[in-house]
Structure formats: structure tokens, C-alpha cells
C-alpha atoms as a printed R data frame, in Angstrom:
    type eleno elety resid chain resno       x      y      z
1   ATOM     1    CA   UNK     A     1 -18.414 35.560 37.501
2   ATOM     2    CA   UNK     A     2 -16.883 38.951 38.149
3   ATOM     3    CA   UNK     A     3 -14.709 40.885 35.785
4   ATOM     4    CA   UNK     A     4 -11.146 41.448 36.913
5   ATOM     5    CA   UNK     A     5  -9.702 44.887 36.315
6   ATOM     6    CA   UNK     A     6  -5.931 45.103 36.203
7   ATOM     7    CA   UNK     A     7  -4.462 48.496 36.991
8   ATOM     8    CA   UNK     A     8  -1.420 49.514 34.994
9   ATOM     9    CA   UNK     A     9   0.955 51.911 36.681
10  ATOM    10    CA   UNK     A    10   3.439 53.874 34.613
11  ATOM    11    CA   UNK     A    11   5.330 57.126 34.778
12  ATOM    12    CA   UNK     A    12   5.270 59.918 32.222
13  ATOM    13    CA   UNK     A    13   6.980 60.740 29.999
14  ATOM    14    CA   UNK     A    14   6.836 57.260 28.460
15  ATOM    15    CA   UNK     A    15   9.278 58.506 25.800
16  ATOM    16    CA   UNK     A    16  12.078 60.533 27.342
17  ATOM    17    CA   UNK     A    17  14.340 63.017 25.641
18  ATOM    18    CA   UNK     A    18  13.620 64.793 22.373
19  ATOM    19    CA   UNK     A    19  10.440 63.382 20.841
20  ATOM    20    CA   UNK     A    20   8.269 66.253 19.551
21  ATOM    21    CA   UNK     A    21   5.164 66.111 17.339
22  ATOM    22    CA   UNK     A    22   4.188 62.491 18.105
23  ATOM    23    CA   UNK     A    23   2.009 60.600 15.625
24  ATOM    24    CA   UNK     A    24   0.778 57.167 16.697
25  ATOM    25    CA   UNK     A    25  -1.054 54.305 14.974
26  ATOM    26    CA   UNK     A    26  -2.142 50.798 15.905
27  ATOM    27    CA   UNK     A    27  -1.654 47.868 13.531
28  ATOM    28    CA   UNK     A    28  -3.042 44.664 15.020
29  ATOM    29    CA   UNK     A    29  -1.456 44.232 18.442
30  ATOM    30    CA   UNK     A    30   1.405 46.619 17.650
31  ATOM    31    CA   UNK     A    31   1.728 50.370 18.121
32  ATOM    32    CA   UNK     A    32   4.028 52.589 16.053
33  ATOM    33    CA   UNK     A    33   5.108 56.125 16.917
34  ATOM    34    CA   UNK     A    34   6.740 58.709 14.637
35  ATOM    35    CA   UNK     A    35   8.339 61.905 15.987
36  ATOM    36    CA   UNK     A    36  10.016 64.980 14.489
37  ATOM    37    CA   UNK     A    37  13.794 65.201 14.242
38  ATOM    38    CA   UNK     A    38  14.202 68.657 12.637
39  ATOM    39    CA   UNK     A    39  17.748 68.889 11.156
40  ATOM    40    CA   UNK     A    40  19.057 65.508 12.358
41  ATOM    41    CA   UNK     A    41  19.563 62.269 10.442
42  ATOM    42    CA   UNK     A    42  18.263 59.604 10.507
43  ATOM    43    CA   UNK     A    43  15.092 61.661 10.204
44  ATOM    44    CA   UNK     A    44  11.679 61.012 11.783
45  ATOM    45    CA   UNK     A    45  12.334 58.454 14.509
46  ATOM    46    CA   UNK     A    46  10.094 55.371 14.420
47  ATOM    47    CA   UNK     A    47   9.329 53.556 17.680
48  ATOM    48    CA   UNK     A    48   7.428 50.332 18.423
49  ATOM    49    CA   UNK     A    49   5.438 49.197 21.460
50  ATOM    50    CA   UNK     A    50   2.902 46.551 22.426
51  ATOM    51    CA   UNK     A    51   1.612 48.306 25.558
52  ATOM    52    CA   UNK     A    52   1.923 52.074 24.857
53  ATOM    53    CA   UNK     A    53   4.342 52.364 27.796
54  ATOM    54    CA   UNK     A    54   7.540 50.617 26.770
55  ATOM    55    CA   UNK     A    55   8.864 51.990 23.485
56  ATOM    56    CA   UNK     A    56  11.805 50.785 21.400
57  ATOM    57    CA   UNK     A    57  13.425 52.693 18.528
58  ATOM    58    CA   UNK     A    58  13.290 50.555 15.383
59  ATOM    59    CA   UNK     A    59  14.700 53.028 12.897
60  ATOM    60    CA   UNK     A    60  14.397 56.342 11.116
61  ATOM    61    CA   UNK     A    61  12.174 56.837  8.085
62  ATOM    62    CA   UNK     A    62  14.382 59.475  6.430
63  ATOM    63    CA   UNK     A    63  17.953 58.426  5.705
64  ATOM    64    CA   UNK     A    64  18.977 59.815  2.283
65  ATOM    65    CA   UNK     A    65  18.568 62.999  0.183
66  ATOM    66    CA   UNK     A    66  16.096 61.369 -2.229
67  ATOM    67    CA   UNK     A    67  13.655 61.338  0.688
68  ATOM    68    CA   UNK     A    68  13.930 64.987  1.725
69  ATOM    69    CA   UNK     A    69  15.298 66.975 -1.258
70  ATOM    70    CA   UNK     A    70  13.425 67.481 -4.509
71  ATOM    71    CA   UNK     A    71  16.626 67.144 -6.553
72  ATOM    72    CA   UNK     A    72  17.791 64.103 -4.574
73  ATOM    73    CA   UNK     A    73  21.073 65.830 -3.678
74  ATOM    74    CA   UNK     A    74  22.442 66.673 -0.210
75  ATOM    75    CA   UNK     A    75  21.090 69.962  1.086
76  ATOM    76    CA   UNK     A    76  19.085 71.717  3.760
77  ATOM    77    CA   UNK     A    77  17.052 69.585  6.133
78  ATOM    78    CA   UNK     A    78  14.392 70.640  8.648
79  ATOM    79    CA   UNK     A    79  11.674 68.042  9.157
80  ATOM    80    CA   UNK     A    80   8.451 69.169 10.833
81  ATOM    81    CA   UNK     A    81   5.444 67.309 12.235
82  ATOM    82    CA   UNK     A    82   5.159 63.871 10.584
83  ATOM    83    CA   UNK     A    83   1.893 61.955 10.350
84  ATOM    84    CA   UNK     A    84   2.028 58.154 10.318
85  ATOM    85    CA   UNK     A    85  -0.727 56.074  8.712
86  ATOM    86    CA   UNK     A    86  -1.340 52.455  7.664
87  ATOM    87    CA   UNK     A    87  -3.587 51.025  4.948
88  ATOM    88    CA   UNK     A    88  -3.818 47.693  3.135
89  ATOM    89    CA   UNK     A    89  -0.434 46.379  4.266
90  ATOM    90    CA   UNK     A    90   1.589 49.554  3.754
91  ATOM    91    CA   UNK     A    91   2.823 52.235  6.158
92  ATOM    92    CA   UNK     A    92   2.732 55.848  4.958
93  ATOM    93    CA   UNK     A    93   4.506 58.851  6.444
94  ATOM    94    CA   UNK     A    94   3.690 62.393  5.347
95  ATOM    95    CA   UNK     A    95   6.009 65.167  6.482
96  ATOM    96    CA   UNK     A    96   7.464 68.576  5.568
97  ATOM    97    CA   UNK     A    97  11.014 69.669  4.859
98  ATOM    98    CA   UNK     A    98  10.699 73.397  5.544
99  ATOM    99    CA   UNK     A    99  14.318 74.070  4.511
100 ATOM   100    CA   UNK     A   100  14.600 75.971  1.217
101 ATOM   101    CA   UNK     A   101  10.823 75.622  0.711
102 ATOM   102    CA   UNK     A   102  11.191 71.963 -0.229
103 ATOM   103    CA   UNK     A   103   7.640 71.274  0.895
104 ATOM   104    CA   UNK     A   104   5.392 68.367  1.788
105 ATOM   105    CA   UNK     A   105   6.056 64.767  0.815
106 ATOM   106    CA   UNK     A   106   5.084 61.179  1.566
107 ATOM   107    CA   UNK     A   107   7.257 58.070  1.937
108 ATOM   108    CA   UNK     A   108   6.073 54.499  2.353
109 ATOM   109    CA   UNK     A   109   7.168 50.988  3.332
110 ATOM   110    CA   UNK     A   110   5.825 47.554  4.199
111 ATOM   111    CA   UNK     A   111   8.395 47.241  7.005
112 ATOM   112    CA   UNK     A   112   8.629 50.278  9.319
113 ATOM   113    CA   UNK     A   113  11.921 48.961 10.719
114 ATOM   114    CA   UNK     A   114  13.430 48.764  7.235
115 ATOM   115    CA   UNK     A   115  14.014 51.088  4.299
116 ATOM   116    CA   UNK     A   116  11.383 53.618  3.313
117 ATOM   117    CA   UNK     A   117  10.709 54.725 -0.273
118 ATOM   118    CA   UNK     A   118  11.975 57.839 -1.982
119 ATOM   119    CA   UNK     A   119   9.790 60.881 -1.469
120 ATOM   120    CA   UNK     A   120   6.629 61.474 -3.454
121 ATOM   121    CA   UNK     A   121   6.303 65.271 -3.447
122 ATOM   122    CA   UNK     A   122   2.900 66.839 -2.929
123 ATOM   123    CA   UNK     A   123   3.111 70.649 -2.641
124 ATOM   124    CA   UNK     A   124   5.311 73.427 -1.268
125 ATOM   125    CA   UNK     A   125   2.770 75.347  0.794
126 ATOM   126    CA   UNK     A   126   2.882 75.579  4.604
127 ATOM   127    CA   UNK     A   127   3.387 72.488  6.784
128 ATOM   128    CA   UNK     A   128   1.594 70.091  9.197
129 ATOM   129    CA   UNK     A   129   0.287 67.690  6.531
130 ATOM   130    CA   UNK     A   130  -1.994 64.828  7.555
131 ATOM   131    CA   UNK     A   131  -3.603 61.850  5.814
132 ATOM   132    CA   UNK     A   132  -6.918 60.029  6.053
133 ATOM   133    CA   UNK     A   133  -7.700 56.814  4.140
134 ATOM   134    CA   UNK     A   134 -11.431 56.297  3.766
135 ATOM   135    CA   UNK     A   135 -13.315 53.935  1.439
136 ATOM   136    CA   UNK     A   136 -10.392 53.579 -0.948
137 ATOM   137    CA   UNK     A   137  -9.604 57.306 -1.138
138 ATOM   138    CA   UNK     A   138  -6.743 59.228  0.427
139 ATOM   139    CA   UNK     A   139  -7.465 62.714  1.793
140 ATOM   140    CA   UNK     A   140  -4.686 65.238  2.376
141 ATOM   141    CA   UNK     A   141  -5.200 67.892  5.055
142 ATOM   142    CA   UNK     A   142  -2.858 70.689  6.136
143 ATOM   143    CA   UNK     A   143  -2.724 74.176  7.542
144 ATOM   144    CA   UNK     A   144  -2.296 77.303  5.427
145 ATOM   145    CA   UNK     A   145   0.384 79.912  6.058
146 ATOM   146    CA   UNK     A   146  -0.380 82.899  3.844
147 ATOM   147    CA   UNK     A   147  -0.781 85.947  6.140
148 ATOM   148    CA   UNK     A   148  -3.227 88.688  5.212
149 ATOM   149    CA   UNK     A   149  -3.104 92.326  6.246
150 ATOM   150    CA   UNK     A   150  -5.651 91.659  9.005
151 ATOM   151    CA   UNK     A   151  -3.282 89.129 10.622
152 ATOM   152    CA   UNK     A   152  -5.235 85.995  9.705
153 ATOM   153    CA   UNK     A   153  -2.885 83.220  8.589
154 ATOM   154    CA   UNK     A   154  -5.228 81.001  6.607
155 ATOM   155    CA   UNK     A   155  -7.657 78.080  6.948
156 ATOM   156    CA   UNK     A   156  -7.264 74.325  7.205
157 ATOM   157    CA   UNK     A   157  -7.516 72.952  3.670
158 ATOM   158    CA   UNK     A   158  -8.078 69.505  2.209
159 ATOM   159    CA   UNK     A   159  -8.022 67.646 -1.108
160 ATOM   160    CA   UNK     A   160  -8.075 64.123 -2.477
161 ATOM   161    CA   UNK     A   161  -4.554 62.775 -2.954
162 ATOM   162    CA   UNK     A   162  -3.100 60.260 -5.383
163 ATOM   163    CA   UNK     A   163  -0.770 58.579 -2.886
164 ATOM   164    CA   UNK     A   164   1.353 57.115 -5.710
165 ATOM   165    CA   UNK     A   165   2.026 60.263 -7.732
166 ATOM   166    CA   UNK     A   166   1.420 63.055 -5.197
167 ATOM   167    CA   UNK     A   167  -1.183 64.663 -7.451
168 ATOM   168    CA   UNK     A   168  -3.754 66.707 -5.540
169 ATOM   169    CA   UNK     A   169  -7.367 67.341 -6.355
170 ATOM   170    CA   UNK     A   170  -8.924 70.727 -5.755
171 ATOM   171    CA   UNK     A   171  -8.159 72.111 -2.308
172 ATOM   172    CA   UNK     A   172 -11.189 73.209 -0.285
173 ATOM   173    CA   UNK     A   173 -11.360 75.092  2.992
174 ATOM   174    CA   UNK     A   174 -12.505 73.182  6.089
175 ATOM   175    CA   UNK     A   175 -12.505 76.240  8.367
176 ATOM   176    CA   UNK     A   176 -14.175 79.558  7.705
177 ATOM   177    CA   UNK     A   177 -13.128 83.203  7.753
178 ATOM   178    CA   UNK     A   178  -9.570 82.478  6.618
179 ATOM   179    CA   UNK     A   179  -8.535 81.177 10.020
180 ATOM   180    CA   UNK     A   180  -9.371 78.792 12.823
181 ATOM   181    CA   UNK     A   181 -12.422 78.276 14.965
182 ATOM   182    CA   UNK     A   182 -11.243 80.440 17.861
183 ATOM   183    CA   UNK     A   183  -8.023 82.141 16.664
184 ATOM   184    CA   UNK     A   184  -6.402 83.380 13.462
185 ATOM   185    CA   UNK     A   185  -3.709 80.666 13.737
186 ATOM   186    CA   UNK     A   186  -4.858 77.052 13.284
187 ATOM   187    CA   UNK     A   187  -2.332 74.272 12.735
188 ATOM   188    CA   UNK     A   188  -1.629 70.566 13.178
189 ATOM   189    CA   UNK     A   189  -4.967 69.401 11.719
190 ATOM   190    CA   UNK     A   190  -5.807 65.706 11.877
191 ATOM   191    CA   UNK     A   191  -8.972 64.194 10.463
192 ATOM   192    CA   UNK     A   192 -10.482 60.896 11.629
193 ATOM   193    CA   UNK     A   193 -13.569 58.933 10.707
194 ATOM   194    CA   UNK     A   194 -15.447 57.177 13.512
195 ATOM   195    CA   UNK     A   195 -18.705 55.553 12.450
196 ATOM   196    CA   UNK     A   196 -20.844 58.100 10.622
197 ATOM   197    CA   UNK     A   197 -18.827 61.131 11.638
198 ATOM   198    CA   UNK     A   198 -15.585 62.771 10.602
199 ATOM   199    CA   UNK     A   199 -13.677 64.494 13.404
200 ATOM   200    CA   UNK     A   200 -11.176 67.286 12.851
201 ATOM   201    CA   UNK     A   201  -8.721 68.015 15.682
202 ATOM   202    CA   UNK     A   202  -6.467 71.054 15.388
203 ATOM   203    CA   UNK     A   203  -4.154 73.173 17.501
204 ATOM   204    CA   UNK     A   204  -4.858 76.890 17.758
205 ATOM   205    CA   UNK     A   205  -3.152 79.942 19.144
206 ATOM   206    CA   UNK     A   206   0.460 78.769 19.134
207 ATOM   207    CA   UNK     A   207   2.404 76.852 21.759
208 ATOM   208    CA   UNK     A   208   2.444 79.762 24.233
209 ATOM   209    CA   UNK     A   209  -1.364 80.127 24.556
210 ATOM   210    CA   UNK     A   210  -2.651 77.195 22.574
211 ATOM   211    CA   UNK     A   211  -5.896 75.281 22.636
212 ATOM   212    CA   UNK     A   212  -7.205 72.186 20.869
213 ATOM   213    CA   UNK     A   213 -10.286 72.755 18.746
214 ATOM   214    CA   UNK     A   214 -12.646 69.974 17.698
215 ATOM   215    CA   UNK     A   215 -15.074 69.879 14.799
216 ATOM   216    CA   UNK     A   216 -17.112 67.232 13.060
217 ATOM   217    CA   UNK     A   217 -18.990 66.609  9.833
218 ATOM   218    CA   UNK     A   218 -21.365 63.812  8.843
219 ATOM   219    CA   UNK     A   219 -20.582 61.023  6.367
220 ATOM   220    CA   UNK     A   220 -22.795 61.307  3.307
221 ATOM   221    CA   UNK     A   221 -25.860 59.090  3.092
222 ATOM   222    CA   UNK     A   222 -25.051 55.559  1.956
223 ATOM   223    CA   UNK     A   223 -21.558 55.669  3.477
224 ATOM   224    CA   UNK     A   224 -20.085 57.567  0.539
225 ATOM   225    CA   UNK     A   225 -17.139 59.542  1.811
226 ATOM   226    CA   UNK     A   226 -16.232 63.105  0.969
227 ATOM   227    CA   UNK     A   227 -14.277 65.914  2.636
228 ATOM   228    CA   UNK     A   228 -16.557 66.947  5.495
229 ATOM   229    CA   UNK     A   229 -18.208 70.228  6.239
230 ATOM   230    CA   UNK     A   230 -17.004 70.727  9.787
231 ATOM   231    CA   UNK     A   231 -18.761 72.418 12.668
232 ATOM   232    CA   UNK     A   232 -17.024 73.066 15.986
233 ATOM   233    CA   UNK     A   233 -18.582 71.303 18.989
């Protein structure tokens, strides 16, 4: 018997129009995509696909002030860089409302095409938050934006997160020298676990001269997870 390879032909962009900061997950045979919407409502567009080519809008995660304002009242809205995750039957979306220093928050749902929860607020520092669920623990990772006199903007930081209350453990630095691996501006960090390694992917240098840096750290012996010590490779 010979294996049959079927070639799929498609044309980019597979999502046309305004769809910045894409975050994609797979749940079973389904793919879900979240994209930034900045100051528009519904906020954070959610799309669905079964082939990664044909995408259909199924809703917006952010629809009411209780999801993007700390006081739950109408006000400034500017949603940056969502991260979509799934664990144990629930979808989670972490995002930032940079208007009026509202900060970073997470919303959740069991039906991504339906209503999402009110915001659980995490912190007010910087933006580009990301989540990793590993061995029953949630890890929260984000950039820092606290410029020093030497021009360095800050490291990627991480802490354990109580996904229900938003309470953070102690933040620790994943990158050294108060910056990135190759520039003083590191952003958009996303951490993944594959087998016995954690992988950290980040953008560096800004959109006008940017690069993607990669780093990895080993899982502790016995499979016990912890925030990794990352080394660029």
C-alpha cells in the first residue's frame, strides 16, 4: 500500500480585513482564533474553523463594561493582544485594556460563541499577557514596560496565577539584563510546553525592525512543572 498525500491549495490572507494579534488554539477537531479589536465593540473577535483556511466569525468575547472596566461602568476602551487558551472544558481569554491604565484581565466561557464572564482583573502593568496551563497550574507571562535611563524597557516576567481570583504569585524574570535576548524591547511573549521542554517565543525590536526570539528551559525531574529558566537557542 502507498500513502496518498492530498495537497491543499489556499490563498493568504486566510482572514481578510482587520485581524491583528492573532491567537489560535485547537480543541478536538475545531480551531478557534481570537484577534484584537482596539476601541471597537464587540471586542476581541472570535472565529471558528475546521481546516485553518475557512474561518467564520462566531462572536466577540467583550461586549459590556464589566468585562473591560474595573468599575463596570462605560468608559475608555483599547484592547490589545489577546491570548486564547482552553483547559478542562473551559475557554480562557487574557487581554489588556490599555485605556486609563485599566490593565490586564481574564474572561472565560464554556461556549466561545456565547456570553463570556465578567473580567477577573490581574494587574495594571504593561500589556501582552499570556497564559500556560501545566499540571494543574496556571502561569501568567507578560512583557514589562518600565523604561530605565539606559533605554532598556524591561524583561519578560512570569508568575503563578489563580485563574478564579486573579491573584498572582511572585513575579520572576525570564529574560536577563532588564531586556530581551537581542534587543532592549521584548514583547508578545508566549510560553508552551512540548514534552520535557518549555519554549518561550517573543517578539523583539518593534514592528519596524522586529525579530522573533526563541528560548527554552527544561521541565524539572519527575515532570514537576515550574516557571522555566530560559536560554535562547
